[in-house]
């Protein structure tokens, strides 16, 4: 039977309802009996799907978008006070809640399992959902069974939540078990230093009950914070006290050696050593939840990834096009490493920097990470919630690339497509990388490569 919360008639309105996080919350809330409405800048498949289950969606932001019966307006950190719906909620005295507050409310009656860290949260959350088999969850990327969202109601007592540090909202959760994958200095407008990030993750782990579990990925900072938590800790990595070590790995296949003496074989459909490490973290939690490890590992063989994480867009003319959300140097480096496992030819990276502050602070690191590709195109920065910073540009990354003759600054996304279509050759793997709107050009690349192949075939080439 479905364990969704008892029906609630409260009216809620989500600003930016089509976003990866908000759409999942809207679906969960609608299925739980809330009267749900929302707005977004443009129509999309996920918006249409929400409309099909009775969610009232308005395209475009305006004060009139908020129905009369609404008691709570839900926002993300990306929504500013000058948004007309935000202003209308203030004018009408409507309660304004952060999206994480709604998630905590939806999780009432469940046992929470939270996944935190600078990188890999969505994938590891999706893996844990797969390993458990019947849990509910809310992930910041699309998952199987989520109808284009990252949310799903399961049948068990467990609820898997992605815990976001970007706005410190992870501190609203009180999970029974938590994973801390890794620690990096990101979100530079929120955190002044790496020490600030470490303090927030330590405070998050302090919210795990004394009898709860903390799992740490193979990251020194994550492990140090986990060990200082005073909770039961399961470490993934090479330390002497590791719960699981990777004995061998080849593509998505790996053998884990547990500290109990047991060995577990993983057969993943997602490439990269980082995904083997993510899977080991998921198994550590599933085991603690009472799932047989061999059963959990078998379930992971069906896991094909979450949206925009090494997501195949198509193959045309012998060229593979992959879309990935990587927007931090560590993520870019891991994705390029995974691409090397799959490519038989060159790796061509198209990178759209995300946020001016991140580009300014991590420019050298981005250049070092992108140097792992054979050919690099960098576009102008996707500003998202930030105003442009004078003197900061995507060109800065190209200027710092050592092999600059293999890198090019092409400000406009659409201008990159014909260049890559013209130069890609059989065996190449093309990556579109970034957290902005770069995801839209993947299909254009595949289509362009198909047309090029057809033209060459017609000429007998």
Coordinates of C-alpha atoms in Angstrom, one line a residue:
X1 CA 0.0 0.0 0.0
X2 CA 1.1 3.6 -0.5
X3 CA 2.4 5.4 2.5
X4 CA 1.8 8.9 1.3
X5 CA 0.7 11.2 4.1
X6 CA -3.0 11.4 5.0
X7 CA -4.8 13.8 2.6
X8 CA -4.5 17.4 3.5
X9 CA -6.7 20.1 2.0
X10 CA -4.3 23.0 2.6
X11 CA -3.7 25.1 -0.5
X12 CA -0.1 25.6 -1.5
X13 CA 1.4 27.6 -4.4
X14 CA 5.0 26.8 -5.8
X15 CA 6.8 29.6 -7.6
X16 CA 9.0 28.0 -10.3
X17 CA 7.0 24.8 -10.2
X18 CA 8.7 23.3 -13.3
X19 CA 12.2 23.3 -11.7
X20 CA 14.0 20.0 -10.8
X21 CA 13.3 20.3 -7.1
X22 CA 10.0 22.1 -7.1
X23 CA 8.3 19.8 -9.6
X24 CA 9.0 16.8 -7.4
X25 CA 7.6 18.5 -4.3
X26 CA 4.5 19.6 -6.3
X27 CA 3.9 16.0 -7.4
X28 CA 4.3 14.6 -3.9
X29 CA 2.0 17.2 -2.4
X30 CA -0.7 16.7 -5.0
X31 CA -0.6 13.0 -4.4
X32 CA -0.8 13.6 -0.7
X33 CA -4.0 15.6 -1.1
X34 CA -2.8 19.2 -1.0
X35 CA -4.5 21.7 -3.3
X36 CA -1.5 22.5 -5.4
X37 CA -0.9 25.4 -7.8
X38 CA 2.2 27.0 -9.2
X39 CA 3.8 29.0 -11.9
X40 CA 6.8 28.9 -14.2
X41 CA 8.5 30.9 -16.9
X42 CA 7.7 28.5 -19.7
X43 CA 5.7 25.4 -20.4
X44 CA 7.5 22.0 -20.3
X45 CA 6.8 18.3 -20.3
X46 CA 7.0 18.2 -16.5
X47 CA 4.6 21.1 -16.2
X48 CA 2.1 19.4 -18.5
X49 CA 2.4 16.2 -16.5
X50 CA 1.6 18.1 -13.3
X51 CA -1.4 19.7 -14.9
X52 CA -2.6 16.2 -15.9
X53 CA -2.9 15.2 -12.2
X54 CA -4.8 18.3 -11.2
X55 CA -2.1 20.9 -10.5
X56 CA -3.1 24.4 -11.6
X57 CA -0.1 25.8 -13.5
X58 CA 0.2 29.3 -14.7
X59 CA 2.9 30.2 -17.4
X60 CA 4.5 33.4 -16.5
X61 CA 4.9 35.1 -13.1
X62 CA 2.2 37.5 -12.0
X63 CA 0.2 38.4 -8.8
X64 CA -2.9 36.9 -10.4
X65 CA -1.2 33.5 -10.6
X66 CA -1.8 32.9 -6.9
X67 CA -5.4 31.5 -6.4
X68 CA -7.6 32.9 -3.7
X69 CA -7.5 29.8 -1.5
X70 CA -3.7 29.6 -1.1
X71 CA -2.4 29.4 2.5
X72 CA 1.3 28.9 1.8
X73 CA 3.5 30.1 -1.0
X74 CA 6.6 27.9 -1.5
X75 CA 9.8 29.3 -2.8
X76 CA 13.4 28.2 -3.5
X77 CA 16.5 30.3 -2.9
X78 CA 16.4 31.4 -6.5
X79 CA 13.2 33.4 -6.0
X80 CA 13.9 37.0 -5.2
X81 CA 11.7 39.4 -3.2
X82 CA 10.9 41.4 -6.4
X83 CA 9.1 38.4 -7.9
X84 CA 5.5 39.6 -8.4
X85 CA 4.1 36.5 -6.7
X86 CA 6.4 36.9 -3.8
X87 CA 5.3 40.5 -3.5
X88 CA 1.6 39.5 -3.7
X89 CA 2.1 36.8 -1.0
X90 CA 3.5 39.5 1.3
X91 CA 0.7 41.9 0.4
X92 CA -2.0 39.3 1.2
X93 CA -0.3 38.1 4.4
X94 CA 0.2 34.5 2.9
X95 CA 2.8 32.4 4.7
X96 CA 6.0 32.1 2.6
X97 CA 7.9 28.8 3.2
X98 CA 11.2 27.5 1.8
X99 CA 10.9 24.4 -0.3
X100 CA 12.8 22.4 2.3
X101 CA 10.1 23.2 4.9
X102 CA 7.5 21.6 2.6
X103 CA 9.7 18.6 2.2
X104 CA 10.1 18.2 5.9
X105 CA 6.3 18.4 6.2
X106 CA 5.8 15.7 3.5
X107 CA 8.3 13.4 5.3
X108 CA 6.3 13.4 8.5
X109 CA 5.6 9.8 9.5
X110 CA 8.6 8.4 7.6
X111 CA 12.1 7.5 8.6
X112 CA 14.4 9.9 6.9
X113 CA 17.7 9.0 5.1
X114 CA 19.6 12.1 3.9
X115 CA 22.4 12.3 1.3
X116 CA 24.7 15.3 1.6
X117 CA 28.0 16.4 0.1
X118 CA 29.4 18.8 -2.5
X119 CA 29.1 16.4 -5.4
X120 CA 27.1 13.2 -6.2
X121 CA 24.1 13.8 -4.0
X122 CA 21.4 13.1 -6.7
X123 CA 23.1 10.0 -8.1
X124 CA 23.7 8.5 -4.6
X125 CA 20.1 9.3 -3.6
X126 CA 18.8 7.6 -6.7
X127 CA 21.1 4.6 -6.0
X128 CA 19.8 4.3 -2.5
X129 CA 16.2 4.4 -3.7
X130 CA 17.0 1.6 -6.1
X131 CA 18.9 -0.4 -3.4
X132 CA 16.0 -0.1 -0.9
X133 CA 13.5 -1.1 -3.6
X134 CA 10.4 0.4 -2.0
X135 CA 11.3 3.7 -0.4
X136 CA 9.8 7.1 -1.0
X137 CA 12.1 9.9 -2.0
X138 CA 12.7 13.5 -3.3
X139 CA 15.8 14.0 -5.4
X140 CA 17.1 17.0 -7.2
X141 CA 17.1 15.2 -10.6
X142 CA 14.7 13.0 -12.4
X143 CA 14.4 9.4 -11.2
X144 CA 12.7 6.3 -12.5
X145 CA 9.1 6.3 -11.6
X146 CA 9.1 10.0 -11.0
X147 CA 7.2 11.0 -14.1
X148 CA 9.8 13.5 -15.1
X149 CA 10.5 14.6 -11.5
X150 CA 12.8 13.4 -8.7
X151 CA 10.0 12.4 -6.4
X152 CA 8.3 9.1 -5.7
X153 CA 6.0 7.7 -3.1
X154 CA 7.0 4.2 -2.1
X155 CA 5.5 1.6 0.2
X156 CA 8.0 1.3 3.0
X157 CA 8.8 3.4 6.1
X158 CA 11.9 4.9 4.5
X159 CA 12.2 8.3 2.8
X160 CA 15.4 9.3 0.9
X161 CA 16.0 13.0 0.8
X162 CA 18.8 14.9 -1.0
X163 CA 20.2 17.4 1.5
X164 CA 21.2 20.7 -0.1
X165 CA 24.0 22.7 1.4
X166 CA 23.9 25.5 -1.1
X167 CA 21.4 27.5 1.0
X168 CA 22.0 25.6 4.3
X169 CA 18.6 24.0 4.0
X170 CA 20.1 20.6 5.0
X171 CA 20.0 21.9 8.5
X172 CA 16.2 21.5 8.5
X173 CA 16.5 17.7 8.3
X174 CA 16.8 15.3 11.2
X175 CA 17.7 12.0 9.4
X176 CA 18.1 8.7 11.1
X177 CA 21.0 7.9 8.8
X178 CA 23.1 10.4 6.7
X179 CA 25.7 10.2 4.0
X180 CA 28.4 12.8 3.7
X181 CA 30.0 12.1 0.3
X182 CA 32.6 14.8 0.1
X183 CA 33.4 18.4 1.2
X184 CA 34.5 21.2 -1.2
X185 CA 34.3 25.0 -1.1
X186 CA 31.4 25.9 -3.5
X187 CA 28.5 28.3 -3.3
X188 CA 30.8 31.2 -2.7
X189 CA 28.1 33.8 -2.0
X190 CA 26.9 31.5 0.9
X191 CA 30.2 30.3 2.3
X192 CA 33.2 32.6 2.8
X193 CA 35.6 29.7 3.3
X194 CA 36.0 25.9 3.3
X195 CA 35.9 26.1 7.1
X196 CA 32.4 27.5 6.8
X197 CA 31.3 24.6 4.7
X198 CA 32.8 22.1 7.1
X199 CA 31.0 23.7 10.0
X200 CA 27.6 23.4 8.3
X201 CA 28.2 19.7 7.4
X202 CA 29.2 19.1 11.0
X203 CA 26.0 20.7 12.2
X204 CA 24.1 18.6 9.8
X205 CA 25.6 15.3 11.1
X206 CA 24.9 16.5 14.7
X207 CA 21.2 16.3 13.8
X208 CA 21.5 12.5 13.3
X209 CA 20.3 10.8 16.6
X210 CA 22.9 9.2 18.8
X211 CA 21.8 5.7 17.7
X212 CA 21.8 6.7 14.0
X213 CA 24.3 6.1 11.2
X214 CA 26.8 8.3 9.4
X215 CA 28.4 7.1 6.1
X216 CA 31.4 8.9 4.7
X217 CA 32.7 8.7 1.2
X218 CA 36.4 8.4 0.3
X219 CA 37.1 12.1 1.0
X220 CA 39.4 13.0 3.8
X221 CA 37.4 16.0 5.0
X222 CA 34.1 14.1 4.9
X223 CA 35.7 11.3 6.9
X224 CA 37.1 13.6 9.5
X225 CA 33.8 15.3 10.0
X226 CA 32.0 12.0 10.2
X227 CA 34.4 10.6 12.8
X228 CA 34.0 13.7 14.9
X229 CA 30.2 13.3 14.9
X230 CA 30.1 10.7 17.7
X231 CA 27.7 8.5 15.7
X232 CA 28.3 5.1 14.3
X233 CA 30.4 5.7 11.2
X234 CA 30.8 3.6 8.0
X235 CA 33.7 4.8 5.9
X236 CA 34.1 4.0 2.2
X237 CA 37.7 4.1 1.0
X238 CA 41.2 2.8 1.7
X239 CA 41.5 3.6 5.5
X240 CA 42.2 0.8 7.9
X241 CA 38.8 1.1 9.5
X242 CA 36.9 1.3 6.2
X243 CA 33.5 -0.4 6.1
X244 CA 34.1 -1.1 2.4
X245 CA 37.1 -0.9 0.1
X246 CA 37.1 -1.2 -3.7
X247 CA 39.3 -4.3 -4.5
X248 CA 39.1 -3.9 -8.2
X249 CA 37.1 -2.0 -10.8
X250 CA 36.7 -2.0 -14.5
X251 CA 34.1 0.3 -16.0
X252 CA 30.9 -0.2 -14.0
X253 CA 32.0 -3.6 -12.5
X254 CA 33.7 -3.7 -9.1
X255 CA 34.3 -5.9 -6.1
X256 CA 33.8 -4.5 -2.7
X257 CA 35.6 -5.9 0.3
X258 CA 33.7 -5.3 3.5
X259 CA 35.2 -5.2 7.0
X260 CA 33.1 -8.2 7.9
X261 CA 35.0 -10.3 5.4
X262 CA 32.1 -10.4 2.9
X263 CA 32.7 -9.5 -0.7
X264 CA 30.0 -7.8 -2.8
X265 CA 30.1 -7.6 -6.6
X266 CA 28.7 -4.5 -8.3
X267 CA 27.6 -4.4 -11.9
X268 CA 26.6 -0.8 -12.7
X269 CA 25.3 0.7 -15.9
X270 CA 26.7 4.1 -15.0
X271 CA 30.5 4.5 -15.6
X272 CA 33.2 6.0 -13.5
X273 CA 35.0 5.1 -10.2
X274 CA 33.1 7.9 -8.5
X275 CA 29.8 6.0 -9.2
X276 CA 31.2 2.8 -7.7
X277 CA 32.0 4.9 -4.6
X278 CA 28.5 6.4 -4.6
X279 CA 27.0 2.9 -4.9
X280 CA 29.1 1.7 -1.9
X281 CA 27.8 4.5 0.2
X282 CA 24.2 3.6 -0.8
X283 CA 24.9 -0.1 0.1
X284 CA 26.2 0.9 3.5
X285 CA 22.9 2.7 4.3
X286 CA 20.7 -0.1 2.7
X287 CA 22.5 -2.7 4.8
X288 CA 21.9 -0.6 8.0
X289 CA 18.2 -0.4 7.0
X290 CA 18.1 -4.3 6.9
X291 CA 18.3 -5.0 3.2
X292 CA 20.4 -8.0 2.3
X293 CA 23.6 -6.7 0.6
X294 CA 23.4 -9.1 -2.4
X295 CA 19.8 -8.2 -3.0
X296 CA 20.7 -4.5 -2.8
X297 CA 23.6 -5.0 -5.2
X298 CA 21.4 -6.8 -7.6
X299 CA 18.8 -4.0 -7.6
X300 CA 21.6 -1.6 -8.5
X301 CA 22.2 -3.4 -11.7
X302 CA 19.0 -1.9 -13.0
X303 CA 20.0 1.7 -12.0
X304 CA 20.6 3.7 -15.2
X305 CA 21.3 7.0 -13.5
X306 CA 19.3 10.1 -12.7
X307 CA 18.5 13.0 -15.1
X308 CA 21.4 15.0 -16.5
X309 CA 24.1 12.8 -14.9
X310 CA 26.0 11.3 -17.8
X311 CA 22.7 11.1 -19.7
X312 CA 22.9 9.7 -23.2
X313 CA 21.3 12.0 -25.7
X314 CA 22.0 9.9 -28.8
X315 CA 24.5 8.4 -31.2
X316 CA 24.8 9.6 -34.7
X317 CA 27.5 9.0 -37.3
X318 CA 29.5 7.0 -34.8
X319 CA 29.5 10.0 -32.4
X320 CA 28.1 9.7 -28.9
X321 CA 26.5 12.7 -27.2
X322 CA 26.3 12.8 -23.4
X323 CA 24.7 15.5 -21.3
X324 CA 25.9 16.1 -17.7
X325 CA 25.1 18.5 -14.9
X326 CA 28.8 18.9 -13.9
X327 CA 29.4 22.5 -12.8
X328 CA 32.3 22.3 -10.3
X329 CA 35.8 21.3 -11.2
X330 CA 35.7 18.1 -9.2
X331 CA 32.5 17.1 -11.1
X332 CA 34.0 18.0 -14.5
X333 CA 37.1 15.9 -13.7
X334 CA 35.0 12.9 -12.7
X335 CA 32.8 13.1 -15.7
X336 CA 35.7 13.4 -18.1
X337 CA 37.3 10.4 -16.5
X338 CA 34.1 8.4 -17.0
X339 CA 33.9 9.6 -20.6
X340 CA 37.4 8.2 -21.2
X341 CA 36.1 4.8 -20.1
X342 CA 33.5 4.8 -22.8
X343 CA 35.0 6.7 -25.7
X344 CA 36.9 4.9 -28.5
X345 CA 38.0 8.3 -30.0
X346 CA 38.4 11.8 -28.7
X347 CA 36.5 13.4 -25.9
X348 CA 35.1 16.8 -26.9
X349 CA 33.8 18.9 -24.0
X350 CA 31.4 21.8 -24.3
X351 CA 31.3 23.6 -21.0
X352 CA 28.9 26.4 -19.9
X353 CA 30.2 28.0 -16.6
X354 CA 27.5 28.4 -14.0
X355 CA 27.5 31.5 -11.8
X356 CA 29.9 34.4 -12.0
X357 CA 31.1 34.0 -8.4
X358 CA 32.0 30.3 -9.0
X359 CA 33.8 31.1 -12.2
X360 CA 35.8 33.8 -10.6
X361 CA 36.8 31.7 -7.6
X362 CA 37.5 28.4 -9.4
X363 CA 38.7 29.6 -12.8
X364 CA 42.1 27.9 -12.5
X365 CA 40.6 24.7 -11.2
X366 CA 38.1 24.6 -14.1
X367 CA 40.9 25.0 -16.6
X368 CA 42.9 22.2 -15.0
X369 CA 39.8 19.9 -15.1
X370 CA 38.9 20.7 -18.7
X371 CA 42.5 20.0 -19.8
X372 CA 41.5 16.3 -19.5
X373 CA 39.4 16.7 -22.7
X374 CA 40.9 16.5 -26.2
X375 CA 38.9 19.5 -27.5
X376 CA 37.2 22.1 -25.3
X377 CA 34.6 24.7 -26.1
X378 CA 33.7 27.2 -23.3
X379 CA 30.6 29.4 -23.6
X380 CA 29.7 32.5 -21.7
X381 CA 28.6 32.2 -18.1
X382 CA 25.0 31.2 -17.2
X383 CA 24.2 33.8 -14.5
X384 CA 21.3 32.0 -12.9
X385 CA 20.4 34.0 -9.7
X386 CA 23.5 36.3 -9.9
X387 CA 24.1 39.6 -11.5
X388 CA 27.2 39.7 -13.8
X389 CA 30.5 40.5 -12.2
X390 CA 32.6 43.0 -14.3
X391 CA 35.7 41.4 -15.8
X392 CA 34.6 37.8 -15.3
X393 CA 33.9 35.7 -18.4
X394 CA 34.0 32.2 -19.7
X395 CA 36.9 33.4 -21.8
X396 CA 39.0 33.5 -18.6
X397 CA 38.9 29.7 -18.4
X398 CA 40.1 29.3 -22.0
X399 CA 42.9 31.8 -21.4
X400 CA 44.1 29.6 -18.5
X401 CA 44.0 26.3 -20.4
X402 CA 47.6 25.1 -21.0
X403 CA 46.7 23.5 -24.3
X404 CA 44.9 26.6 -25.5
X405 CA 45.1 25.6 -29.2
X406 CA 42.7 22.8 -28.3
X407 CA 40.3 25.2 -26.5
X408 CA 38.0 27.9 -27.9
X409 CA 35.7 30.5 -26.3
X410 CA 32.3 30.6 -28.1
X411 CA 30.0 32.8 -26.2
X412 CA 26.7 31.7 -27.6
X413 CA 25.5 28.1 -27.1
X414 CA 23.8 27.8 -30.5
X415 CA 27.1 28.8 -32.2
X416 CA 28.9 25.8 -30.7
X417 CA 26.6 23.2 -32.4
X418 CA 27.6 23.6 -36.0
X419 CA 31.3 23.7 -35.0
X420 CA 31.1 20.5 -33.1
X421 CA 29.0 18.8 -35.8
X422 CA 31.5 19.8 -38.4
X423 CA 34.6 18.5 -36.5
X424 CA 33.4 15.4 -34.6
X425 CA 34.4 12.1 -36.1
X426 CA 33.5 8.5 -35.6
X427 CA 34.4 7.2 -32.2
X428 CA 34.3 10.7 -30.6
X429 CA 32.3 11.3 -27.4
X430 CA 30.8 14.8 -27.0
X431 CA 30.0 16.1 -23.5
X432 CA 27.7 19.0 -22.8
X433 CA 28.6 20.1 -19.3
X434 CA 27.0 22.6 -16.9
X435 CA 24.0 23.4 -14.6
X436 CA 22.5 26.0 -16.9
X437 CA 20.5 25.7 -20.1
X438 CA 23.3 23.9 -22.0
X439 CA 21.2 20.8 -21.7
X440 CA 19.0 22.0 -24.6
X441 CA 21.7 21.6 -27.2
X442 CA 22.2 17.9 -26.8
X443 CA 19.4 17.0 -29.1
X444 CA 20.5 19.7 -31.6
X445 CA 23.9 18.1 -31.7
X446 CA 22.4 14.6 -32.4
X447 CA 20.1 16.0 -35.1
X448 CA 23.0 17.8 -36.7
X449 CA 25.2 14.7 -36.7
X450 CA 22.3 12.7 -38.2
X451 CA 21.9 15.2 -41.0
X452 CA 25.7 15.3 -41.6
X453 CA 25.7 11.5 -41.9
X454 CA 22.8 11.6 -44.4
X455 CA 24.5 14.2 -46.5
X456 CA 27.7 12.2 -46.6
X457 CA 25.9 9.0 -47.5
X458 CA 24.2 10.8 -50.3
X459 CA 27.5 12.0 -51.7
X460 CA 28.9 8.4 -51.3
X461 CA 31.5 9.3 -48.7

